[in-house]
mmCIF file of C-alpha atoms in Angstrom:
data_model
loop_
_atom_site.group_PDB
_atom_site.id
_atom_site.type_symbol
_atom_site.label_atom_id
_atom_site.label_comp_id
_atom_site.label_asym_id
_atom_site.label_seq_id
_atom_site.Cartn_x
_atom_site.Cartn_y
_atom_site.Cartn_z
ATOM 1 C CA SER A 297 -35.560 44.525 70.035
ATOM 2 C CA GLY A 298 -36.422 45.287 66.366
ATOM 3 C CA THR A 299 -34.361 48.480 66.502
ATOM 4 C CA ALA A 300 -31.326 46.588 67.760
ATOM 5 C CA LEU A 301 -31.554 44.067 64.925
ATOM 6 C CA LEU A 302 -31.972 46.820 62.373
ATOM 7 C CA ASN A 303 -28.870 48.629 63.638
ATOM 8 C CA SER A 304 -26.771 45.444 63.959
ATOM 9 C CA PRO A 305 -23.479 45.605 61.990
ATOM 10 C CA TYR A 306 -23.785 41.881 61.159
ATOM 11 C CA LYS A 307 -27.087 42.191 59.287
ATOM 12 C CA TYR A 308 -25.593 42.627 55.779
ATOM 13 C CA THR A 309 -22.224 40.846 56.100
ATOM 14 C CA ALA A 310 -23.601 37.262 56.187
ATOM 15 C CA GLN A 311 -25.448 37.434 52.823
ATOM 16 C CA PRO A 312 -22.516 38.779 50.747
ATOM 17 C CA GLY A 313 -20.283 36.084 52.269
ATOM 18 C CA ILE A 314 -22.678 33.318 51.264
ATOM 19 C CA LEU A 315 -23.081 34.858 47.796
ATOM 20 C CA LEU A 316 -19.313 35.111 47.353
ATOM 21 C CA HIS A 317 -18.868 31.489 48.424
ATOM 22 C CA HIS A 318 -21.557 30.426 45.940
ATOM 23 C CA ARG A 319 -19.934 32.376 43.106
ATOM 24 C CA LEU A 320 -16.518 30.951 43.896
ATOM 25 C CA GLY A 321 -18.004 27.463 43.840
ATOM 26 C CA LYS A 322 -19.590 28.031 40.435
ATOM 27 C CA LEU A 323 -16.335 29.511 39.123
ATOM 28 C CA ALA A 324 -14.376 26.482 40.321
ATOM 29 C CA GLN A 325 -16.930 24.197 38.699
ATOM 30 C CA GLN A 326 -16.628 26.078 35.395
ATOM 31 C CA ILE A 327 -12.825 25.857 35.555
ATOM 32 C CA ARG A 328 -12.996 22.101 36.149
ATOM 33 C CA LEU A 329 -15.426 21.733 33.236
ATOM 34 C CA LYS A 330 -13.161 23.738 30.925
ATOM 35 C CA LYS A 331 -10.186 21.604 31.947
ATOM 36 C CA LYS A 332 -12.128 18.434 31.125
ATOM 37 C CA MET A 333 -13.177 19.841 27.754
ATOM 38 C CA THR A 334 -9.605 20.937 27.005
ATOM 39 C CA SER A 335 -8.299 17.491 27.933
ATOM 40 C CA LEU A 336 -10.924 15.840 25.730
ATOM 41 C CA SER A 337 -10.085 18.166 22.835
ATOM 42 C CA LEU A 338 -6.381 17.383 23.169
ATOM 43 C CA LYS A 339 -7.074 13.638 23.167
ATOM 44 C CA LEU A 340 -9.266 14.001 20.080
ATOM 45 C CA LEU A 341 -6.577 16.058 18.357
ATOM 46 C CA CYS A 342 -3.955 13.413 19.152
ATOM 47 C CA VAL A 343 -6.154 10.682 17.671
ATOM 48 C CA MET A 344 -6.696 12.726 14.495
ATOM 49 C CA LEU A 345 -2.953 13.355 14.174
ATOM 50 C CA LEU A 346 -2.215 9.652 14.577
ATOM 51 C CA ILE A 347 -4.720 8.810 11.835
ATOM 52 C CA LEU A 348 -3.204 11.454 9.544
ATOM 53 C CA VAL A 349 0.333 10.184 10.137
ATOM 54 C CA ALA A 350 -0.750 6.581 9.562
ATOM 55 C CA THR A 351 -2.353 7.392 6.211
ATOM 56 C CA GLN A 352 0.586 9.476 4.994
ATOM 57 C CA TRP A 353 3.417 7.297 6.308
ATOM 58 C CA PRO A 354 5.515 5.565 3.622
ATOM 59 C CA GLY A 355 4.225 2.090 2.970
ATOM 60 C CA SER A 356 0.791 2.753 4.448
ATOM 61 C CA GLU A 357 -0.808 2.205 1.043
ATOM 62 C CA ALA A 358 0.822 -1.160 0.725
ATOM 63 C CA GLN A 359 -0.344 -2.059 4.194
ATOM 64 C CA SER A 360 -3.910 -1.118 3.326
ATOM 65 C CA CYS A 361 -3.926 -3.748 0.557
ATOM 66 C CA ARG A 362 -4.049 -6.940 2.566
ATOM 67 C CA PRO A 363 -3.981 -10.558 1.362
ATOM 68 C CA SER A 364 -7.364 -11.936 0.343
ATOM 69 C CA GLY A 365 -6.332 -15.474 1.236
ATOM 70 C CA GLN A 366 -3.687 -18.152 0.716
ATOM 71 C CA ILE A 367 -2.995 -21.031 -1.632
ATOM 72 C CA ARG A 368 -1.019 -24.173 -0.904
ATOM 73 C CA GLY A 369 1.990 -24.822 -3.099
ATOM 74 C CA LYS A 370 2.209 -27.875 -5.326
ATOM 75 C CA LYS A 371 5.365 -29.557 -6.519
ATOM 76 C CA PRO A 372 5.794 -28.923 -10.260
ATOM 77 C CA PRO A 373 5.435 -32.026 -12.443
ATOM 78 C CA PRO A 374 8.562 -33.130 -14.333
ATOM 79 C CA GLY A 375 9.449 -30.652 -17.053
ATOM 80 C CA GLN A 376 7.250 -27.894 -15.582
ATOM 81 C CA CYS A 377 8.338 -24.544 -14.060
ATOM 82 C CA ASN A 378 10.901 -22.847 -16.258
ATOM 83 C CA THR A 379 13.563 -21.374 -13.976
ATOM 84 C CA GLY A 380 14.840 -18.900 -16.565
ATOM 85 C CA ASN A 381 15.527 -15.396 -15.214
ATOM 86 C CA ASP A 382 15.952 -17.039 -11.781
ATOM 87 C CA SER A 383 12.205 -17.660 -11.540
ATOM 88 C CA ASP A 384 10.972 -19.368 -8.363
ATOM 89 C CA CYS A 385 9.047 -22.633 -8.427
ATOM 90 C CA CYS A 386 6.259 -23.452 -5.982
ATOM 91 C CA LYS A 387 7.239 -25.564 -2.999
ATOM 92 C CA GLU A 388 5.044 -28.469 -1.928
ATOM 93 C CA GLY A 389 2.865 -27.535 1.053
ATOM 94 C CA LYS A 390 4.121 -23.950 1.370
ATOM 95 C CA MET A 391 1.377 -21.353 1.862
ATOM 96 C CA TYR A 392 1.469 -18.371 -0.491
ATOM 97 C CA PRO A 393 -0.568 -15.164 0.049
ATOM 98 C CA VAL A 394 -2.866 -14.001 -2.749
ATOM 99 C CA TYR A 395 -4.143 -10.473 -3.424
ATOM 100 C CA LYS A 396 -7.051 -8.949 -5.300
ATOM 101 C CA CYS A 397 -5.675 -5.426 -4.845
ATOM 102 C CA SER A 398 -2.505 -3.404 -5.291
ATOM 103 C CA PRO A 399 -1.234 -0.222 -3.606
ATOM 104 C CA THR A 400 -3.005 2.946 -4.727
ATOM 105 C CA VAL A 401 -1.617 4.417 -7.937
ATOM 106 C CA SER A 402 -0.187 7.923 -7.577
ATOM 107 C CA GLY A 403 2.008 10.202 -9.642
ATOM 108 C CA ASN A 404 5.004 8.283 -8.331
ATOM 109 C CA THR A 405 3.903 4.758 -7.443
ATOM 110 C CA GLU A 406 6.582 2.685 -5.728
ATOM 111 C CA ALA A 407 7.018 -0.872 -6.990
ATOM 112 C CA THR A 408 9.423 -3.754 -7.402
ATOM 113 C CA LEU A 409 10.731 -4.324 -10.905
ATOM 114 C CA THR A 410 11.255 -7.971 -11.843
ATOM 115 C CA ILE A 411 12.304 -9.600 -15.105
ATOM 116 C CA ASN A 412 10.096 -11.816 -17.243
ATOM 117 C CA SER A 413 10.153 -13.375 -20.672
ATOM 118 C CA PHE A 414 7.111 -12.862 -22.861
ATOM 119 C CA GLU A 415 8.304 -15.313 -25.500
ATOM 120 C CA LYS A 416 6.844 -18.763 -26.109
ATOM 121 C CA GLY A 417 8.493 -21.572 -24.178
ATOM 122 C CA LYS A 418 10.207 -19.227 -21.728
ATOM 123 C CA ASP A 419 9.617 -18.571 -18.015
ATOM 124 C CA GLY A 420 6.610 -16.298 -18.601
ATOM 125 C CA GLY A 421 4.218 -19.216 -19.003
ATOM 126 C CA GLY A 422 1.213 -18.765 -21.301
ATOM 127 C CA PRO A 423 0.512 -15.999 -23.810
ATOM 128 C CA SER A 424 -0.105 -12.424 -22.680
ATOM 129 C CA GLU A 425 -3.462 -11.652 -21.105
ATOM 130 C CA CYS A 426 -4.161 -8.538 -23.180
ATOM 131 C CA ASP A 427 -4.063 -10.127 -26.638
ATOM 132 C CA ASN A 428 -3.427 -13.854 -26.116
ATOM 133 C CA GLN A 429 -0.144 -13.456 -27.984
ATOM 134 C CA TYR A 430 3.547 -13.948 -27.226
ATOM 135 C CA HIS A 431 5.901 -10.986 -27.567
ATOM 136 C CA SER A 432 9.586 -10.429 -28.190
ATOM 137 C CA ASP A 433 11.726 -9.613 -25.164
ATOM 138 C CA ASP A 434 13.525 -7.073 -27.338
ATOM 139 C CA ILE A 435 10.675 -4.566 -26.950
ATOM 140 C CA PRO A 436 9.906 -2.701 -23.687
ATOM 141 C CA ILE A 437 6.780 -4.410 -22.342
ATOM 142 C CA VAL A 438 5.520 -5.250 -18.854
ATOM 143 C CA ALA A 439 3.040 -7.242 -16.838
ATOM 144 C CA LEU A 440 1.408 -5.561 -13.827
ATOM 145 C CA SER A 441 0.170 -7.027 -10.550
ATOM 146 C CA THR A 442 -3.551 -7.836 -10.566
ATOM 147 C CA GLY A 443 -4.724 -4.656 -8.821
ATOM 148 C CA TRP A 444 -2.752 -2.385 -11.141
ATOM 149 C CA PHE A 445 -3.731 -4.455 -14.200
ATOM 150 C CA ASN A 446 -7.270 -3.553 -13.127
ATOM 151 C CA HIS A 447 -9.366 -5.901 -15.266
ATOM 152 C CA ARG A 448 -7.351 -5.125 -18.419
ATOM 153 C CA SER A 449 -7.971 -1.375 -18.134
ATOM 154 C CA ARG A 450 -4.253 -0.719 -18.755
ATOM 155 C CA CYS A 451 -3.913 -3.164 -21.656
ATOM 156 C CA HIS A 452 -1.729 -1.726 -24.449
ATOM 157 C CA ARG A 453 -1.302 1.513 -22.525
ATOM 158 C CA ASN A 454 2.119 2.923 -21.761
ATOM 159 C CA ILE A 455 3.632 3.493 -18.353
ATOM 160 C CA THR A 456 6.804 5.377 -17.462
ATOM 161 C CA ILE A 457 9.258 3.493 -15.263
ATOM 162 C CA ASN A 458 11.854 5.384 -13.215
ATOM 163 C CA GLY A 459 14.828 3.488 -11.835
ATOM 164 C CA ASN A 460 18.604 3.425 -11.691
ATOM 165 C CA GLY A 461 18.614 7.160 -12.450
ATOM 166 C CA ARG A 462 16.881 6.654 -15.799
ATOM 167 C CA SER A 463 13.387 6.443 -17.284
ATOM 168 C CA VAL A 464 11.818 4.190 -19.891
ATOM 169 C CA THR A 465 8.365 3.949 -21.430
ATOM 170 C CA ALA A 466 6.899 0.445 -21.659
ATOM 171 C CA MET A 467 3.586 -0.988 -22.820
ATOM 172 C CA VAL A 468 1.357 -3.126 -20.591
ATOM 173 C CA VAL A 469 0.608 -6.451 -22.288
ATOM 174 C CA ASP A 470 0.030 -8.883 -19.448
ATOM 175 C CA GLU A 471 -1.088 -9.456 -15.869
ATOM 176 C CA CYS A 472 1.258 -10.634 -13.155
ATOM 177 C CA ASP A 473 -1.421 -12.684 -11.417
ATOM 178 C CA SER A 474 -1.615 -11.975 -7.685
ATOM 179 C CA THR A 475 -4.743 -14.101 -7.197
ATOM 180 C CA MET A 476 -3.546 -17.503 -8.418
ATOM 181 C CA GLY A 477 -0.408 -19.553 -8.972
ATOM 182 C CA CYS A 478 1.234 -22.942 -8.515
ATOM 183 C CA ASP A 479 -0.699 -24.438 -11.445
ATOM 184 C CA ASP A 480 -0.163 -25.235 -15.107
ATOM 185 C CA ASP A 481 -1.449 -21.850 -16.320
ATOM 186 C CA HIS A 482 1.173 -20.114 -14.176
ATOM 187 C CA ASP A 483 3.971 -22.596 -14.919
ATOM 188 C CA TYR A 484 3.891 -23.729 -11.279
ATOM 189 C CA GLN A 485 5.305 -20.409 -10.113
ATOM 190 C CA PRO A 486 4.024 -18.670 -6.934
ATOM 191 C CA PRO A 487 1.380 -15.923 -7.119
ATOM 192 C CA CYS A 488 2.722 -12.501 -7.962
ATOM 193 C CA ALA A 489 3.160 -9.994 -5.136
ATOM 194 C CA ASN A 490 0.770 -7.040 -5.187
ATOM 195 C CA ASN A 491 3.381 -4.422 -6.144
ATOM 196 C CA ILE A 492 5.189 -5.933 -9.132
ATOM 197 C CA VAL A 493 6.108 -4.504 -12.524
ATOM 198 C CA ASP A 494 7.326 -7.593 -14.397
ATOM 199 C CA ALA A 495 9.396 -6.315 -17.305
ATOM 200 C CA SER A 496 11.037 -7.636 -20.451
ATOM 201 C CA ARG A 497 14.799 -7.671 -20.877
ATOM 202 C CA ALA A 498 14.517 -4.546 -23.061
ATOM 203 C CA VAL A 499 13.196 -2.523 -20.106
ATOM 204 C CA TRP A 500 16.123 -3.538 -17.916
ATOM 205 C CA GLU A 501 18.603 -2.691 -20.634
ATOM 206 C CA ALA A 502 16.968 0.705 -21.224
ATOM 207 C CA LEU A 503 17.374 1.460 -17.514
ATOM 208 C CA GLY A 504 21.068 0.673 -17.854
ATOM 209 C CA VAL A 505 21.161 -2.119 -15.273
ATOM 210 C CA PRO A 506 24.137 -4.455 -15.876
ATOM 211 C CA GLN A 507 23.201 -8.126 -16.044
ATOM 212 C CA ASP A 508 25.965 -9.029 -13.601
ATOM 213 C CA SER A 509 24.821 -6.509 -10.960
ATOM 214 C CA ASP A 510 22.894 -7.351 -7.789
ATOM 215 C CA ASP A 511 19.981 -5.212 -9.027
ATOM 216 C CA TRP A 512 19.398 -7.216 -12.211
ATOM 217 C CA GLY A 513 16.055 -9.011 -11.951
ATOM 218 C CA TRP A 514 14.896 -7.356 -8.712
ATOM 219 C CA MET A 515 15.010 -3.604 -8.164
ATOM 220 C CA ASP A 516 13.002 -0.869 -6.440
ATOM 221 C CA ILE A 517 11.469 1.550 -8.940
ATOM 222 C CA SER A 518 8.562 3.950 -9.327
ATOM 223 C CA TRP A 519 6.098 4.189 -12.184
ATOM 224 C CA LEU A 520 3.223 6.299 -13.466
ATOM 225 C CA ASP A 521 0.740 6.208 -16.310
ATOM 226 C CA ALA A 522 2.323 7.787 -19.384
#
């Protein structure tokens, strides 16, 4: 009868049970959604950290400046390629990378210091790019890789070179060409690497590097605009 249904103890217990089950289901769904979002956020954070580490890791700047191509070496004609200062000569058929860029310049730019003669008839080849003149090796002068030379923007400007526990100021007078080589203009020497400071004898002497040491002619240094 209607009275019996009204007085039944089971009338109100079924609806709260269904409601509770529904709420628990929604809560579980929200928890799963939050877990997915948390997992996605962690993955995104990991990716961002990897990118940050990659850009700040030592050598990452050098890696970001990639070769723009290659040139094939040619055998120097007789009497070409002055091997003074232990200069290398191009090898027939060998492929050499070329660069249009150099590592980004900072307040402490890492580089390789090499030795070069800026005098006529020596291993430096033709006259200096900045003024079309030859220069004495007794003054502290340098040639910079193409990217650092930057379309002559550093011509006749000074840079400070730090190496061997000392510092020296030198003037930029030439380009160490990273884009070309193995021809008459470059004395049949390979293209310059993209991180070279090619210095006169005076720079090496000012840094106190003995000529009979393993560092003479090839040494890790840092430099900055003076």
